[in-house]
Amino acid sequence: MKISINSRPTAIRSCTVLALSVFAFAMSSFAADGPASGDSAETNLEARTLAVNQLFAQWDNTNSAGMAVAVVKDGKTVFRRGFGMAEIEAGRAITPETVFDAASLAKQFTGFAISTLIEQKKLAADDDIRKYLPELPEYDKVITIGHLLRHTSGLRNWSGTYRPASLTVTGIVALVALEKAVDFAPGDEHRYSNTGYNILAAIVERVTGQPLQIWMSENVFKPLSMTRTRLRDDLGVPVDDFACAYQTNNAGVYVKQGVGLAPLGSSSLYTTADDFAKWLANFDSARVGGAGVLARMQEPGTLNNGKKVNYGYGLFLGEYRGKGVLSHVGAWGYRSYFYYYTGEKLGIVVLSNNGNADTGRLASQIAKLWLGEAK
């Protein structure tokens, strides 16, 4: 059977990313136990395909922003399709090869870089970050690389403090160097912070001598043939077949949004459903990185009081049938979400240019279809 994909022709065009005019960042909640348990018997691929098409039917037209979806099972892409339009005004449809800004889905790639450097014994998770960035302040308590990875550093989140559109990794390091105090003692709390992942990007550059985007291209994107994926730190460079961001106004009409973000490490991941599916498959095969690197990324953290932190190296950590469930949300004008069920070797990614889309709910519903739990 042929997997359903868009048959509408698309022009290879770029959607210019303007200066940030709308800031939208929302952390979606993650159900630690995964979908409710039930009959997980295999269902027919054709029936699942039909069910997914029905799930996204409201966006499957020429007047709507939409989504690109990919499902990976046992290392193979078993569903891939686009719904809606990459650029409504130009009549460009979304396909599995359309490029989206996946925002915070980038964090797991930064986590992969750090885990790789640990594997290579070029740094350690308990290293003081000032070992690599001595220009940062010496606070009362040491901030380690592990604190940055688990969002327990106490560093202020720039997205709530500074104007992000013009920020770069170098600029964020300079801003942190001016901070005289942290919001809480390192290790006392788990509080989501983009800043920590930008500092990690700077550490990767100091250790390897390569900017994060170059290191990632050579060590992840090229080896996995993720040919349409990049970390984008220059918003002036156009991206071919890029999905424009939209939100609906009070009248329910889609309005194009000017959104853009340059700080690497925490965000600025530009990818496609097809490319991200290759990354999901790698969680099982470990073809790139190796089993040790990927296992380390899935280790939870611990606060100073001994409480468990269900966040690894750029990954939210849950459980389903006694096995791990990895997930993350991306939200910056665009909306993205992924799940990977390690015990089922099942991965789902939903990328959207609809700023109002609940991609987490949609990804969860797709998972239930493949797990035999759809009601």
Coordinates of C-alpha atoms in Angstrom, one line a residue:
M1 CA 0.0 0.0 0.0
K2 CA 1.2 3.5 -0.7
I3 CA 1.3 5.9 2.2
S4 CA -0.8 8.9 1.7
I5 CA 1.1 12.2 1.1
N6 CA 0.1 15.5 -0.5
S7 CA -0.4 15.2 -4.3
R8 CA -0.9 19.0 -4.7
P9 CA 2.1 20.6 -6.5
T10 CA 4.3 23.0 -4.4
A11 CA 6.6 25.7 -5.6
I12 CA 10.0 25.9 -4.0
R13 CA 9.9 29.3 -2.4
S14 CA 11.1 30.9 0.7
C15 CA 8.9 32.6 3.4
T16 CA 10.8 35.5 4.7
V17 CA 11.2 35.5 8.5
L18 CA 10.7 39.0 9.8
A19 CA 11.7 40.6 13.1
L20 CA 9.8 39.1 16.1
S21 CA 6.4 40.7 16.4
V22 CA 4.6 38.1 18.4
F23 CA 6.1 36.1 21.3
A24 CA 4.3 32.9 22.0
F25 CA 5.8 30.3 24.3
A26 CA 3.7 27.6 26.0
M27 CA 4.9 24.5 27.8
S28 CA 2.4 21.7 27.2
S29 CA 1.9 19.3 30.0
F30 CA 3.1 15.7 29.6
A31 CA 1.1 12.7 31.0
A32 CA 3.8 10.7 32.8
D33 CA 2.0 7.5 32.3
G34 CA 1.4 7.9 28.6
P35 CA -2.0 7.1 27.0
A36 CA -4.4 5.1 29.1
S37 CA -3.8 1.3 29.0
G38 CA -5.9 -0.9 26.9
D39 CA -5.9 -3.3 24.0
S40 CA -2.6 -2.7 22.1
A41 CA -3.3 -5.3 19.3
E42 CA -2.0 -4.2 15.9
T43 CA -4.5 -2.6 13.6
N44 CA -4.4 -2.3 9.9
L45 CA -2.1 0.4 8.5
E46 CA -4.8 1.4 6.0
A47 CA -7.3 2.0 8.9
R48 CA -4.7 4.0 10.8
T49 CA -3.9 6.1 7.8
L50 CA -7.6 6.8 7.3
A51 CA -8.0 7.7 11.0
V52 CA -5.1 10.2 10.9
N53 CA -6.4 11.8 7.8
Q54 CA -9.8 12.2 9.5
L55 CA -8.1 13.6 12.6
F56 CA -6.5 16.4 10.6
A57 CA -9.4 16.9 8.1
Q58 CA -10.3 20.3 9.4
W59 CA -6.9 21.7 8.2
D60 CA -6.8 19.8 5.0
N61 CA -7.8 22.6 2.7
T62 CA -6.3 25.5 0.7
N63 CA -7.5 28.2 3.1
S64 CA -5.9 27.0 6.3
A65 CA -2.5 26.8 7.9
G66 CA -1.8 23.3 8.9
M67 CA 0.6 20.5 9.9
A68 CA 3.2 18.0 8.7
V69 CA 3.0 14.6 10.3
A70 CA 5.3 11.6 10.4
V71 CA 5.0 8.3 12.2
V72 CA 8.0 6.0 12.7
K73 CA 7.6 2.3 13.8
D74 CA 10.4 -0.2 14.2
G75 CA 12.8 2.2 12.5
K76 CA 10.7 2.9 9.4
T77 CA 8.5 5.8 8.5
V78 CA 5.0 4.2 8.2
F79 CA 3.0 7.5 7.7
R80 CA 4.0 10.9 6.3
R81 CA 1.7 13.6 5.1
G82 CA 1.1 17.3 5.0
F83 CA -2.2 19.1 5.8
G84 CA -3.1 22.6 4.9
M85 CA -1.0 25.4 3.5
A86 CA 2.6 26.5 4.0
E87 CA 1.7 29.9 2.5
I88 CA -2.0 30.5 2.0
E89 CA -1.6 33.6 -0.1
A90 CA 0.8 31.9 -2.6
G91 CA -1.1 28.6 -2.7
R92 CA 1.9 26.6 -1.4
A93 CA 0.7 23.4 0.2
I94 CA 2.4 21.7 3.2
T95 CA 4.2 18.4 2.4
P96 CA 6.4 16.1 4.6
E97 CA 9.3 18.0 3.1
T98 CA 8.1 21.5 4.1
V99 CA 10.5 23.3 6.5
F100 CA 9.2 24.5 9.9
D101 CA 10.7 26.3 12.8
A102 CA 10.5 23.6 15.4
A103 CA 11.7 25.9 18.3
S104 CA 12.5 24.0 21.5
L105 CA 12.7 20.6 19.8
A106 CA 16.3 21.9 19.3
K107 CA 17.1 21.3 22.9
Q108 CA 17.5 17.5 22.5
F109 CA 20.1 18.1 19.8
T110 CA 22.1 20.3 22.1
G111 CA 21.7 17.6 24.7
F112 CA 23.1 15.1 22.2
A113 CA 26.1 17.2 21.6
I114 CA 26.9 17.4 25.3
S115 CA 26.3 13.7 25.8
T116 CA 28.7 13.0 22.9
L117 CA 31.4 15.2 24.4
I118 CA 30.9 13.4 27.8
E119 CA 31.3 10.1 26.0
Q120 CA 34.5 11.4 24.4
K121 CA 35.7 12.5 27.9
K122 CA 36.0 16.1 26.7
L123 CA 33.9 17.4 29.5
A124 CA 31.7 16.1 32.4
A125 CA 28.2 16.7 33.6
D126 CA 29.4 17.9 37.0
D127 CA 31.9 20.4 35.6
D128 CA 31.6 24.0 36.7
I129 CA 30.4 25.9 33.7
R130 CA 33.0 28.6 34.4
K131 CA 35.7 26.0 33.5
Y132 CA 34.6 26.7 29.9
L133 CA 33.1 30.2 30.2
P134 CA 35.3 32.0 32.8
E135 CA 33.7 35.3 32.0
L136 CA 30.5 34.2 33.8
P137 CA 29.9 35.3 37.4
E138 CA 31.1 33.2 40.3
Y139 CA 27.9 32.7 42.2
D140 CA 27.6 31.5 45.8
K141 CA 27.1 27.9 44.6
V142 CA 28.6 26.3 41.5
I143 CA 26.4 25.9 38.4
T144 CA 27.3 22.7 36.6
I145 CA 26.7 21.5 33.1
G146 CA 24.1 19.1 34.6
H147 CA 22.2 22.0 36.1
L148 CA 21.9 23.6 32.7
L149 CA 20.7 20.4 31.1
R150 CA 18.0 19.7 33.7
H151 CA 16.8 23.4 34.0
T152 CA 17.9 23.5 37.6
S153 CA 20.6 26.2 37.3
G154 CA 18.7 29.2 38.6
L155 CA 19.7 31.3 35.6
R156 CA 17.0 33.6 34.4
N157 CA 15.1 32.7 31.3
W158 CA 15.8 35.3 28.7
S159 CA 12.4 34.8 27.1
G160 CA 10.8 36.5 30.1
T161 CA 13.5 39.1 30.6
Y162 CA 15.1 40.3 27.3
R163 CA 14.0 41.1 23.8
P164 CA 14.8 37.8 22.1
A165 CA 14.6 38.5 18.3
S166 CA 18.1 40.1 18.3
L167 CA 19.8 37.7 20.7
T168 CA 22.6 35.4 19.7
V169 CA 24.5 32.9 21.8
T170 CA 27.4 35.4 22.2
G171 CA 24.9 38.0 23.2
I172 CA 23.2 35.8 25.8
V173 CA 26.6 34.8 27.3
A174 CA 27.4 38.5 27.6
L175 CA 24.0 39.2 29.3
V176 CA 24.5 36.3 31.8
A177 CA 28.0 37.7 32.6
L178 CA 26.2 40.8 33.9
E179 CA 23.8 39.0 36.1
K180 CA 24.8 39.3 39.8
A181 CA 22.5 36.7 41.1
V182 CA 20.5 33.6 40.2
D183 CA 16.8 33.1 40.8
F184 CA 17.4 30.2 43.1
A185 CA 20.3 28.1 44.3
P186 CA 21.5 25.7 41.6
G187 CA 19.8 22.3 42.1
D188 CA 17.1 23.6 44.4
E189 CA 14.3 23.9 41.7
H190 CA 13.4 22.7 38.3
R191 CA 12.4 25.8 36.3
Y192 CA 12.4 25.8 32.5
S193 CA 15.1 28.1 31.1
N194 CA 16.1 28.7 27.5
T195 CA 19.2 30.5 28.8
G196 CA 20.8 27.3 30.1
Y197 CA 20.7 25.7 26.6
N198 CA 22.2 28.8 25.0
I199 CA 25.1 28.5 27.5
L200 CA 25.4 24.9 26.6
A201 CA 25.7 25.9 22.9
A202 CA 28.6 28.2 23.9
I203 CA 30.3 25.4 25.8
V204 CA 30.1 23.1 22.8
E205 CA 31.8 25.8 20.7
R206 CA 34.5 26.4 23.3
V207 CA 35.2 22.6 23.6
T208 CA 35.1 21.7 20.0
G209 CA 36.2 24.9 18.3
Q210 CA 33.1 24.7 16.1
P211 CA 29.9 26.7 16.3
L212 CA 27.0 24.4 17.3
Q213 CA 25.4 24.6 13.9
I214 CA 28.5 23.4 12.2
W215 CA 29.1 20.6 14.8
M216 CA 25.5 19.5 14.5
S217 CA 25.6 19.4 10.7
E218 CA 28.8 17.3 10.6
N219 CA 27.9 15.0 13.5
V220 CA 24.1 14.5 13.2
F221 CA 22.3 16.0 10.2
K222 CA 24.7 14.8 7.5
P223 CA 25.2 11.3 8.9
L224 CA 21.4 10.8 9.2
S225 CA 20.8 12.4 5.8
M226 CA 18.6 15.1 7.3
T227 CA 19.3 17.2 4.2
R228 CA 16.6 19.9 4.9
T229 CA 17.5 20.4 8.6
R230 CA 19.7 23.2 10.0
L231 CA 20.3 25.3 13.1
R232 CA 19.6 28.8 11.8
D233 CA 21.3 31.8 13.4
D234 CA 21.0 34.2 10.6
L235 CA 17.4 35.3 9.9
G236 CA 18.5 37.1 6.8
V237 CA 19.2 33.9 4.9
P238 CA 16.0 32.6 3.2
V239 CA 14.9 29.1 3.6
D240 CA 13.4 27.2 0.6
D241 CA 9.9 25.8 1.0
F242 CA 9.5 27.3 4.5
A243 CA 6.1 27.3 6.2
C244 CA 5.0 30.9 7.1
A245 CA 3.6 31.3 10.6
Y246 CA -0.1 32.1 11.1
Q247 CA -2.6 32.9 13.8
T248 CA -6.3 33.4 13.6
N249 CA -7.8 36.8 14.4
N250 CA -11.1 37.4 16.2
A251 CA -12.9 36.8 12.9
G252 CA -11.3 33.4 12.5
V253 CA -9.2 34.5 9.6
Y254 CA -5.6 33.4 9.3
V255 CA -3.1 36.2 9.6
K256 CA 0.6 35.8 8.7
Q257 CA 2.9 36.5 11.6
G258 CA 6.4 37.8 11.6
V259 CA 8.3 35.5 13.9
G260 CA 12.0 34.6 14.1
L261 CA 14.5 33.5 16.6
A262 CA 18.3 33.3 16.4
P263 CA 19.7 32.0 19.7
L264 CA 21.1 28.5 19.1
G265 CA 21.0 25.7 21.6
S266 CA 17.5 26.4 23.0
S267 CA 15.7 26.9 19.7
S268 CA 16.2 27.8 16.0
L269 CA 15.9 24.3 14.7
Y270 CA 14.5 24.3 11.1
T271 CA 13.4 20.9 10.0
T272 CA 10.9 18.8 8.2
A273 CA 8.6 15.9 9.2
D274 CA 10.6 13.6 6.9
D275 CA 13.9 14.6 8.5
F276 CA 12.8 14.5 12.0
A277 CA 11.5 11.0 11.4
K278 CA 15.1 10.0 10.7
W279 CA 16.1 11.4 14.1
L280 CA 13.3 9.5 15.8
A281 CA 14.5 6.2 14.2
N282 CA 17.9 6.9 15.6
F283 CA 16.6 6.6 19.2
D284 CA 16.3 2.9 18.4
S285 CA 19.2 2.2 16.0
A286 CA 21.7 4.5 17.7
R287 CA 23.4 4.6 14.4
V288 CA 24.6 8.1 15.2
G289 CA 26.0 8.7 18.6
G290 CA 25.8 5.1 19.9
A291 CA 23.8 3.5 22.7
G292 CA 25.7 5.1 25.5
V293 CA 25.2 8.7 24.3
L294 CA 21.4 8.2 23.8
A295 CA 21.0 6.4 27.1
R296 CA 22.6 9.2 29.0
M297 CA 20.2 11.7 27.4
Q298 CA 17.3 9.7 28.9
E299 CA 18.6 9.8 32.5
P300 CA 16.4 11.9 34.9
G301 CA 17.9 14.5 37.2
T302 CA 17.7 14.9 41.0
L303 CA 17.2 18.1 43.0
N304 CA 19.2 18.9 46.1
N305 CA 16.4 17.6 48.3
G306 CA 16.5 14.2 46.4
K307 CA 13.3 14.8 44.4
K308 CA 13.4 13.4 40.9
V309 CA 13.4 15.6 37.9
N310 CA 11.8 14.0 34.9
Y311 CA 13.9 15.9 32.3
G312 CA 16.9 14.5 30.6
Y313 CA 19.2 16.1 28.0
G314 CA 16.6 18.2 26.2
L315 CA 13.9 15.6 26.7
F316 CA 10.9 15.3 28.9
L317 CA 10.8 11.8 30.4
G318 CA 7.7 9.7 31.0
E319 CA 6.8 6.1 31.1
Y320 CA 4.5 3.7 29.3
R321 CA 4.2 0.0 30.1
G322 CA 7.3 0.2 32.2
K323 CA 9.4 1.7 29.3
G324 CA 10.5 5.2 28.5
V325 CA 8.5 7.8 26.7
L326 CA 10.4 10.8 25.4
S327 CA 8.7 14.0 24.4
H328 CA 9.1 17.7 23.9
V329 CA 7.1 20.8 22.8
G330 CA 8.2 23.6 20.6
A331 CA 6.3 26.9 20.6
W332 CA 7.5 30.1 19.1
G333 CA 4.8 31.4 16.7
Y334 CA 4.9 27.8 15.4
R335 CA 3.8 24.7 17.3
S336 CA 5.6 21.4 17.3
Y337 CA 5.5 18.2 19.4
F338 CA 7.0 14.8 19.3
Y339 CA 6.7 11.5 21.2
Y340 CA 9.0 8.5 21.2
Y341 CA 7.9 5.3 22.9
T342 CA 11.1 3.4 23.5
G343 CA 9.5 0.0 24.3
E344 CA 7.2 0.2 21.3
K345 CA 9.8 1.7 18.9
L346 CA 7.1 4.2 18.0
G347 CA 7.7 7.9 17.2
I348 CA 5.4 10.7 16.2
V349 CA 6.2 14.2 15.2
V350 CA 3.7 17.0 14.4
L351 CA 5.0 20.3 13.0
S352 CA 2.6 23.2 12.6
N353 CA 2.6 26.7 11.3
N354 CA -0.7 27.3 13.0
G355 CA 0.0 29.3 16.2
N356 CA -3.2 28.1 17.7
A357 CA -2.7 24.3 17.1
D358 CA -2.6 21.9 20.0
T359 CA 0.1 19.6 18.5
G360 CA 0.6 17.8 21.8
R361 CA -2.9 16.5 21.8
L362 CA -2.8 15.6 18.2
A363 CA 0.5 13.7 18.6
S364 CA -1.0 11.8 21.6
Q365 CA -4.1 10.9 19.6
I366 CA -1.9 9.5 16.8
A367 CA 0.1 7.5 19.3
K368 CA -3.1 5.9 20.6
L369 CA -4.0 4.8 17.1
W370 CA -0.8 2.9 16.8
L371 CA -0.9 1.6 20.3
G372 CA -4.4 0.2 19.8
E373 CA -6.0 2.6 22.3
A374 CA -8.1 4.9 20.2
K375 CA -11.7 5.1 21.5

